[in-house]
Each structure stands twice: as structure tokens, then as C-alpha cells.
Short mmCIF file of C-alpha atoms and ligand atoms in Angstrom, two decimals:
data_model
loop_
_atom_site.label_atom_id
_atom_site.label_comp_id
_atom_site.label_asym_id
_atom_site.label_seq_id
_atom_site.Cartn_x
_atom_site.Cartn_y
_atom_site.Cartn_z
CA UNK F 1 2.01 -53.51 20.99
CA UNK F 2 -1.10 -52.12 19.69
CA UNK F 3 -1.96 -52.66 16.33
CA UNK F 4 -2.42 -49.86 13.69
CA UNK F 5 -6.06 -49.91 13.63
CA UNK F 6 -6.06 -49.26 17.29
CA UNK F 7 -4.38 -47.00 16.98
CA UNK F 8 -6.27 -45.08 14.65
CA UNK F 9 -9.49 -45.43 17.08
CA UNK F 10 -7.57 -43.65 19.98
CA UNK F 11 -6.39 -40.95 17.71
CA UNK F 12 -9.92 -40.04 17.09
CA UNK F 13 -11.09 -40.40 20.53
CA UNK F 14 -11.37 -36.77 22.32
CA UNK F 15 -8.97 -36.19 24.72
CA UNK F 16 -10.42 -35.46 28.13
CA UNK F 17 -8.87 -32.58 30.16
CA UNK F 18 -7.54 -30.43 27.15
CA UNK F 19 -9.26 -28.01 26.00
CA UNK F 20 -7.32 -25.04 23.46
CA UNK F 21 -7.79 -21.78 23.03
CA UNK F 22 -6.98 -20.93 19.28
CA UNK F 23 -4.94 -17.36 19.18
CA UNK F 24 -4.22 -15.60 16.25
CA UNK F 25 -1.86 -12.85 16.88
CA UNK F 26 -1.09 -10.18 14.13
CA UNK F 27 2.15 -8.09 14.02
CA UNK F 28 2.36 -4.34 13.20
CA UNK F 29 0.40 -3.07 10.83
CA UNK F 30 1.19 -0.39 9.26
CA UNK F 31 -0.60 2.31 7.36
CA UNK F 32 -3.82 1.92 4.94
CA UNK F 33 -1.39 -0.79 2.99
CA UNK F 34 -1.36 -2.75 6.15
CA UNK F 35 -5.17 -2.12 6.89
CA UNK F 36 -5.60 -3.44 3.20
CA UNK F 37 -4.16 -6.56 3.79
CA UNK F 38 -5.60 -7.05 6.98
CA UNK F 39 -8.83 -6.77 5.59
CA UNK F 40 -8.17 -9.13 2.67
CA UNK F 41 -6.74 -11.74 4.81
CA UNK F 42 -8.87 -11.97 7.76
CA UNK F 43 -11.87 -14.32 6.08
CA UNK F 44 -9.05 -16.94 4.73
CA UNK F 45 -7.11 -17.21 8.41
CA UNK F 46 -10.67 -17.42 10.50
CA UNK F 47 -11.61 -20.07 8.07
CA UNK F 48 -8.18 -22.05 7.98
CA UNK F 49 -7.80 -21.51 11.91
CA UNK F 50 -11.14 -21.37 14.12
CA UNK F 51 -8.76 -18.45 16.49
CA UNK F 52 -11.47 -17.58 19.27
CA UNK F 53 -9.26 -14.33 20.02
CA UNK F 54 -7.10 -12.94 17.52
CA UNK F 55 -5.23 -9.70 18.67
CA UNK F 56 -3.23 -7.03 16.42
CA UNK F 57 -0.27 -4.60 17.23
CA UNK F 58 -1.83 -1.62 16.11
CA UNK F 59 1.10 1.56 16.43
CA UNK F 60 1.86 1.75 12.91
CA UNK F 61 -2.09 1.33 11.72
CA UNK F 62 -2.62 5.03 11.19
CA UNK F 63 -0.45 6.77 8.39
CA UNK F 64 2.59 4.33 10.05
CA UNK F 65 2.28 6.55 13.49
CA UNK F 66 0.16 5.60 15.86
CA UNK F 67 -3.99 4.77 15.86
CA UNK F 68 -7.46 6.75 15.47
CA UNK F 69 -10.45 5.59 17.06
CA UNK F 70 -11.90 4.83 13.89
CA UNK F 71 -9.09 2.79 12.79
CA UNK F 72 -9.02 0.71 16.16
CA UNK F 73 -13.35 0.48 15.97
CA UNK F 74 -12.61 -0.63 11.90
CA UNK F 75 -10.62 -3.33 13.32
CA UNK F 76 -13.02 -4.34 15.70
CA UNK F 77 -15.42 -4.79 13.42
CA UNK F 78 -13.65 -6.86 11.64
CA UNK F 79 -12.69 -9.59 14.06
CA UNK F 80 -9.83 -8.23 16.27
CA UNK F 81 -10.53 -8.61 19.45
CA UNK F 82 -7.44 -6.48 21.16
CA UNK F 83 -4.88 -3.96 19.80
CA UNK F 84 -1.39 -4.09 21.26
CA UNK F 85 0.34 -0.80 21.12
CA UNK F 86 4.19 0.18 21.12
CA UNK F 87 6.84 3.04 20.89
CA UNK F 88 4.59 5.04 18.51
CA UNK F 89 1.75 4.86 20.50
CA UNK F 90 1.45 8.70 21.20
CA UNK F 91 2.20 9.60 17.74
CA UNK F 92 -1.40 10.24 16.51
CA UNK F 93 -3.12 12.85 18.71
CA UNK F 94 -6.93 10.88 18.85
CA UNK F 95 -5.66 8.54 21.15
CA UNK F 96 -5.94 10.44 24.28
CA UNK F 97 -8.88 11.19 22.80
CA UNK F 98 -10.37 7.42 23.52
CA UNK F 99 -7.48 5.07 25.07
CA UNK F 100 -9.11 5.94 28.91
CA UNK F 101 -12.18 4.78 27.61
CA UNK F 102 -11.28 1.55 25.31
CA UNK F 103 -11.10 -1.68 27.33
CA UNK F 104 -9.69 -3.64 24.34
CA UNK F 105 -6.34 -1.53 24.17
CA UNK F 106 -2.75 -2.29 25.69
CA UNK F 107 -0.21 0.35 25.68
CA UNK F 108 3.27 -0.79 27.10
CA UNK F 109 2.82 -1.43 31.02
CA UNK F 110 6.37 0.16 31.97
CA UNK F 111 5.55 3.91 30.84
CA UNK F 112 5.61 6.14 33.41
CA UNK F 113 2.97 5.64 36.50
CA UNK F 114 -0.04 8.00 35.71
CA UNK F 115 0.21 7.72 32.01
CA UNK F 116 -2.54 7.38 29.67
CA UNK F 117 -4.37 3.65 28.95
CA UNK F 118 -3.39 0.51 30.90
CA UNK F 119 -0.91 -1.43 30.41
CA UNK F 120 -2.59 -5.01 30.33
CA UNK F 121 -6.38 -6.02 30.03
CA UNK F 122 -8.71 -9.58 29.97
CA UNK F 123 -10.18 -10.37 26.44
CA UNK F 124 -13.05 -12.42 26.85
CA UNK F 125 -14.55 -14.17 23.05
CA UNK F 126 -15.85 -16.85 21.72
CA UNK F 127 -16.35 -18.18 25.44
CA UNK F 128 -12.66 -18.16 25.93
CA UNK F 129 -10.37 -15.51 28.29
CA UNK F 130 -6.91 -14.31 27.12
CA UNK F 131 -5.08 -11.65 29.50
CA UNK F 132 -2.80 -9.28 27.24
CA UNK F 133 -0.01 -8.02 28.70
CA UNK F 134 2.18 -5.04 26.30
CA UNK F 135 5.81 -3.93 27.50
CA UNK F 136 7.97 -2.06 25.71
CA UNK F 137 12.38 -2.80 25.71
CA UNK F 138 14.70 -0.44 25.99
CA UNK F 139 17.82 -0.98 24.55
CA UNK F 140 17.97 1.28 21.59
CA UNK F 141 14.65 2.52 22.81
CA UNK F 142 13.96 5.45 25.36
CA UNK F 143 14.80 4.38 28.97
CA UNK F 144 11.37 3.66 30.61
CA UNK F 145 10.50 1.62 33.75
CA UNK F 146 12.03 -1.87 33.97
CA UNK F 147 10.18 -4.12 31.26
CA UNK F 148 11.29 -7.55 33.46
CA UNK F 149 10.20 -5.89 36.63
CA UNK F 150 6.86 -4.73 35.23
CA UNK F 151 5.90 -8.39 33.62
CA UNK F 152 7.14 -10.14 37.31
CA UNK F 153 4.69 -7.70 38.93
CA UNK F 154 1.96 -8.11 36.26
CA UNK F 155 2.29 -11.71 35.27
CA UNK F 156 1.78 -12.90 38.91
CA UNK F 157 -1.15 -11.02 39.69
CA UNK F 158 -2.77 -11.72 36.34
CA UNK F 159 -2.16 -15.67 37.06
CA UNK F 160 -4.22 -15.67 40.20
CA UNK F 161 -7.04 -14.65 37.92
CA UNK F 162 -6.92 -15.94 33.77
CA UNK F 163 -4.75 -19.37 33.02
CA UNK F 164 -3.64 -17.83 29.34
CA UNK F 165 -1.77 -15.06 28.89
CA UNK F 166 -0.03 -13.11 26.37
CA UNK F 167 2.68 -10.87 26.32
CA UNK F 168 3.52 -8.51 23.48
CA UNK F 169 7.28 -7.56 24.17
CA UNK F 170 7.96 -4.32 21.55
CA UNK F 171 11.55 -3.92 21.50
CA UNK F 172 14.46 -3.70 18.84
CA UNK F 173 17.02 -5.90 20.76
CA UNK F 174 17.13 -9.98 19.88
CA UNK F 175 18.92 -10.10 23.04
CA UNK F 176 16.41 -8.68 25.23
CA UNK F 177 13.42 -10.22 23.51
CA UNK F 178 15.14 -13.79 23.92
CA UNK F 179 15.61 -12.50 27.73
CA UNK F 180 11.97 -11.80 28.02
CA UNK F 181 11.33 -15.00 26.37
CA UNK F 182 13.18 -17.25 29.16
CA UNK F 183 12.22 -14.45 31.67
CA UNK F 184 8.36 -15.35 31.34
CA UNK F 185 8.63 -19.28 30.83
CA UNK F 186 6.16 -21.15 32.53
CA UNK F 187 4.30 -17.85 33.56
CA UNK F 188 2.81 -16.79 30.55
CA UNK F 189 1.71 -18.73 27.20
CA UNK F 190 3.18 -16.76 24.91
CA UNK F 191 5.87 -14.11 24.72
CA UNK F 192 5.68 -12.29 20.90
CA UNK F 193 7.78 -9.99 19.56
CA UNK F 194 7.12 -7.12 17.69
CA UNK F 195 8.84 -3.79 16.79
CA UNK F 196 11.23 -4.86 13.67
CA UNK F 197 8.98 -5.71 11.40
CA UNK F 198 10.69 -8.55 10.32
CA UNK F 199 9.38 -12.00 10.96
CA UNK F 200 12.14 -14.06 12.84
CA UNK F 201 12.85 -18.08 12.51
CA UNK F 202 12.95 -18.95 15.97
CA UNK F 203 9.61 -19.68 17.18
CA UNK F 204 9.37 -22.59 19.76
CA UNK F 205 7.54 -23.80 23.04
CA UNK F 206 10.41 -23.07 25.82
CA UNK F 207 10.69 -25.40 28.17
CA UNK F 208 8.55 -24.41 30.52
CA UNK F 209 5.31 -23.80 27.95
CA UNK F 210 5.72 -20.71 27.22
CA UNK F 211 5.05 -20.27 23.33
CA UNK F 212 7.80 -17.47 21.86
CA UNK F 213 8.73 -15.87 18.68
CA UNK F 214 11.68 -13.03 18.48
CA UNK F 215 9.53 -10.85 16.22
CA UNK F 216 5.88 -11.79 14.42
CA UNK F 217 6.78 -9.30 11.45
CA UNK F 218 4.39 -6.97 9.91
CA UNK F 219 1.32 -6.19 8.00
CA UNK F 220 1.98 -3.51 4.99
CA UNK F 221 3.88 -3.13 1.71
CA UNK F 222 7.01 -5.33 1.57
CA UNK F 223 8.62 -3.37 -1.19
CA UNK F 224 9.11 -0.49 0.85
CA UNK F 225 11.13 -0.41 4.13
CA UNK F 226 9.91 -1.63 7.60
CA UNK F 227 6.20 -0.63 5.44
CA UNK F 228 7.64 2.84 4.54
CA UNK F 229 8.28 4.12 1.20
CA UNK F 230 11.96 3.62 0.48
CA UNK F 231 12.94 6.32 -1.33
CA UNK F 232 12.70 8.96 2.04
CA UNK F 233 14.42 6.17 4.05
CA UNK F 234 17.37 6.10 1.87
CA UNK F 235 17.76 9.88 1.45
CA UNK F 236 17.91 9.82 5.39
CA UNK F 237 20.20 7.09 6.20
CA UNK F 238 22.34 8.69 3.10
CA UNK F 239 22.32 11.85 4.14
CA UNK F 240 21.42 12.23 7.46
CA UNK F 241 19.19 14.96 6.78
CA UNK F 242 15.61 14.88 8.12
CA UNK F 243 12.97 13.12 5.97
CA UNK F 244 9.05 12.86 5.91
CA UNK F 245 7.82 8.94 5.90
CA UNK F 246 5.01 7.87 4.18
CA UNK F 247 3.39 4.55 4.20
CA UNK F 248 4.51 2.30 1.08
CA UNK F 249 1.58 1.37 -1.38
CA UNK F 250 3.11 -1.39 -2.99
CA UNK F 251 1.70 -5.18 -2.74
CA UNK F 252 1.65 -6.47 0.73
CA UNK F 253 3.03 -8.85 2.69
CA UNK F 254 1.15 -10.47 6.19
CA UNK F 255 2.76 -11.79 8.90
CA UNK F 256 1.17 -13.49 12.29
CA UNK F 257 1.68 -16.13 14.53
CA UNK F 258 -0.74 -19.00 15.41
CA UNK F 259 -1.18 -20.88 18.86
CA UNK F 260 -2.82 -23.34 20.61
CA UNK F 261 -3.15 -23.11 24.15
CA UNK F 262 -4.04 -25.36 26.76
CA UNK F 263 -7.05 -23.78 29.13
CA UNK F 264 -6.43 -25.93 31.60
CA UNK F 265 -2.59 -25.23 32.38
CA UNK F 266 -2.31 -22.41 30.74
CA UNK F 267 0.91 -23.99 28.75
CA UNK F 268 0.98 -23.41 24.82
CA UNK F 269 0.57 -26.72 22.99
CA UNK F 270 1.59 -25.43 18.74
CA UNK F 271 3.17 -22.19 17.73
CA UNK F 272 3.14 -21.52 14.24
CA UNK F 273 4.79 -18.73 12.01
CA UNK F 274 2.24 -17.24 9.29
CA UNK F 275 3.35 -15.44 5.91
CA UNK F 276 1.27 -14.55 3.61
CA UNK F 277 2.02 -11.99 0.37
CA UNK F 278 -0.57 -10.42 -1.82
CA UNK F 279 1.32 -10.95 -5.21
CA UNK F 280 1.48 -15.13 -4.10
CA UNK F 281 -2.03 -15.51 -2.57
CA UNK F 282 -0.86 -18.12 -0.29
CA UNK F 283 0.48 -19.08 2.79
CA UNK F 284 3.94 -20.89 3.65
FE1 FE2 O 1 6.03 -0.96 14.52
FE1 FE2 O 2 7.64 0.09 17.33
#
């Protein structure tokens, strides 16, 4: 049995073969609240974890619907590397304004054929590659294309070319998140979840290697609801009468996820759930 000093000198040894790539992925944010925090956070999270890509769902980033150009080039400047998109993706009229011509942008892969964007790109940084993948669910959602169908068909293509590979799923459903989750395991490194804006408890490394999370939460107020100001939501879900959102402006609240993968294999080594809140100053 080796003794504990022996120890210590392999632990501090580099390991040959395994080398990471450090991903920082950031759920929706929403509105100039969420842009806020973004902002304020950024500095602290490069510092704590060296990500060489960090990637943002960005459908909510622009008054809560949808992205401008200058919004999505603001968050390039300021360290994002790729903006996932979602169900509000259309909302804000500038996008079809730049989405043909912005090769850092993922709107879901299963819209129609002949639809705006692309569905999945390459994001090379730092000297590292990460494919992004972005499919949308569809229970309680409209009925697109087949989101299972449309990662088999992407997935395995993408795999000939880039080892790591991320998949935003954007869906409401645990169920078909968790589907997604087993669906992709052991073809790409990590399956997130957005949509809900609410952070779930279940991240994990399936079996396989795949790196999961149900739902990475959201960027914007948390006194409002979902990062809207809660006052309109109530008068809607109490009366059922139509009501104008607007984003909340109250103190903050950051969520992301944090993995390591292996460059090599391609497998996730660490996923770890981020929460950070404006009024604490600190992470879990
Ligand atoms: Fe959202
Ligand atoms: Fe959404």
C-alpha cells in the first residue's frame, strides 16, 4: 500500500492523455435585468473557472422577447462565445435582420426546413472546439419537427467531426428533457436544459458521459416571475384577460452550469450547478 506521501506526489503529477475543456454555460437571460447581471458576474466566474467557451441562451435577452444584434454583439464583447436561442426566438424583428449572417448563433434545429439561422454551429476559443447543438420540445410547446430525430441526425454527423458537444434542449416538459438526457448519452457531453427558468437539482454525468441538468435556470430579477414583473402575470393567470409583460427590475439572481470535459473522449468529467444572487454577492 502506498504511503501518504506518495500519494501526494502522484496527485500532483499531470495526468497524461486528459486534457479538459472548461464550459461555462449560462441559462436565459432575460431583459436589461438579466444583461445587468450578466455583466456584473462575468469577471468573478472567468476568474473562479478558466471556461475556454462559455455560451448563453439568449431568447429572453431583449425586453424578455427575443435578441437585437446589438444585444448578441454586447455579449460578445463581453466573453460569450455562442448564444443559444429558443421558443421566443422570432419575437424581436432584428433577428432576421442578422441570424443568416451570425456564425455564433443556434436557433432550435427542428423548425421547419428552410427557416431562418442554423440549427447547430462549431465554436472554436481559447484553442479549444465545442459543437452547439439547440432543439426545441414540444410538449406544451408548438408541434415542430421531431426534437429526438433531429439530435440522432445531427449528433452523428457532428461526431465524425468535433469530440465535445453540447446540446441546449429548450422545452417545458421534465419528462422529455430527462428523455433527451438518456436519448443523447454517450453521444454528446452535455445535454442542458433551459426554458423554465428555474434551476433544477438533478445534475449528473449519465452513464454513458454525457453531463445533464433538467433546467440551468435564468439570468434576471428573481422577485418577479420567470424574470417578469409579477404584478401583469398575476392579473393574467387571475383573470384570464390579456396582459403586457415587462421585464422585472428588481435584484437579480444568476444561474449557470459548469463542466469539464474530456477532449480526448469527448465524455464530461464534473458538472456543476452555479447560483449566484445580487443581494448575497456569492455563490453556493
Ligand atoms: Fe426563456
Ligand atoms: Fe423559452
Amino acid at each position: 500500500m502506498e504511503s501518504e506521501a506518495y500519494i501526494q506526489v502522484l496527485q500532483k503529477l499531470p495526468v497524461r492523455g486528459v486534457i479538459d475543456i472548461n464550459v461555462l454555460f449560462i441559462g436565459d437571460i432575460v431583459g436589461s435585468t438579466g444583461r445587468k447581471a450578466l455583466k456584473a458576474s462575468l469577471p468573478e466566474l472567468k476568474s473562479k473557472y478558466n471556461p475556454h467557451i462559455i455560451i448563453a441562451n439568449g431568447e429572453n435577452a431583449a425586453s424578455g422577447r427575443g435578441i437585437t444584434s446589438a444585444i448578441a454583439n454586447e455579449f460578445f464583447n463581453w466573453g460569450i462565445h455562442g448564444i443559444t436561442m429558443g421558443n421566443h426566438t422570432w419575437d424581436n424583428k432584428d433577428i432576421f435582420e442578422f441570424i443568416d449572417d451570425e456564425p455564433r448563433m443556434v436557433r432550435p434545429a427542428n423548425f421547419p426546413p428552410g427557416t431562418p439561422g442554423q440549427g447547430y454551429t462549431v465554436i472554436k476559443a481559447n484553442g479549444k472546439q465545442l459543437a452547439i447543438v439547440n432543439l426545441q420540445g414540444r410538449t406544451f410547446l408548438p408541434a415542430i419537427d421531431c426534437p429526438f430525430r433531429a439530435a440522432d441526425d445531427i449528433v452523428d454527423e457532428l461526431r465524425l467531426k468535433v469530440k465535445c458537444i453540447l446540446v441546449d434542449f429548450h422545452a417545458e416538459a421534465t419528462s422529455e428533457k430527462i428523455a433527451m438526457g438518456w436519448h443523447m448519452d454517450g453521444r454528446a457531453s452535455m445535454v442542458v436544459g433551459t426554458h423554465t427558468h428555474v434551476q433544477s437539482n438533478d445534475d449528473t454525468i449519465l452513464p454513458g458521459g454525457t453531463a445533464y441538468i433538467t433546467d440551468t435556470g435564468m439570468v434576471g430579477s428573481k422577485e418577479g416571475i420567470l424574470g417578469m414583473q409579477r404584478e401583469a402575470v398575476l392579473y393574467k393567470f387571475k383573470t384570464q384577460l390579456p396582459a403586457r409583460f415587462q421585464v422585472d427590475e428588481g435584484k437579480w439572481q444568476f444561474h449557470a452550469v459548469f463542466a469539464e470535459l474530456d477532449e480526448t473522449s469527448g465524455k464530461a468529467r464534473r458538472i456543476e450547478k452555479i447560483r449566484m444572487y445580487e443581494d448575497e454577492w456569492r455563490m453556493d
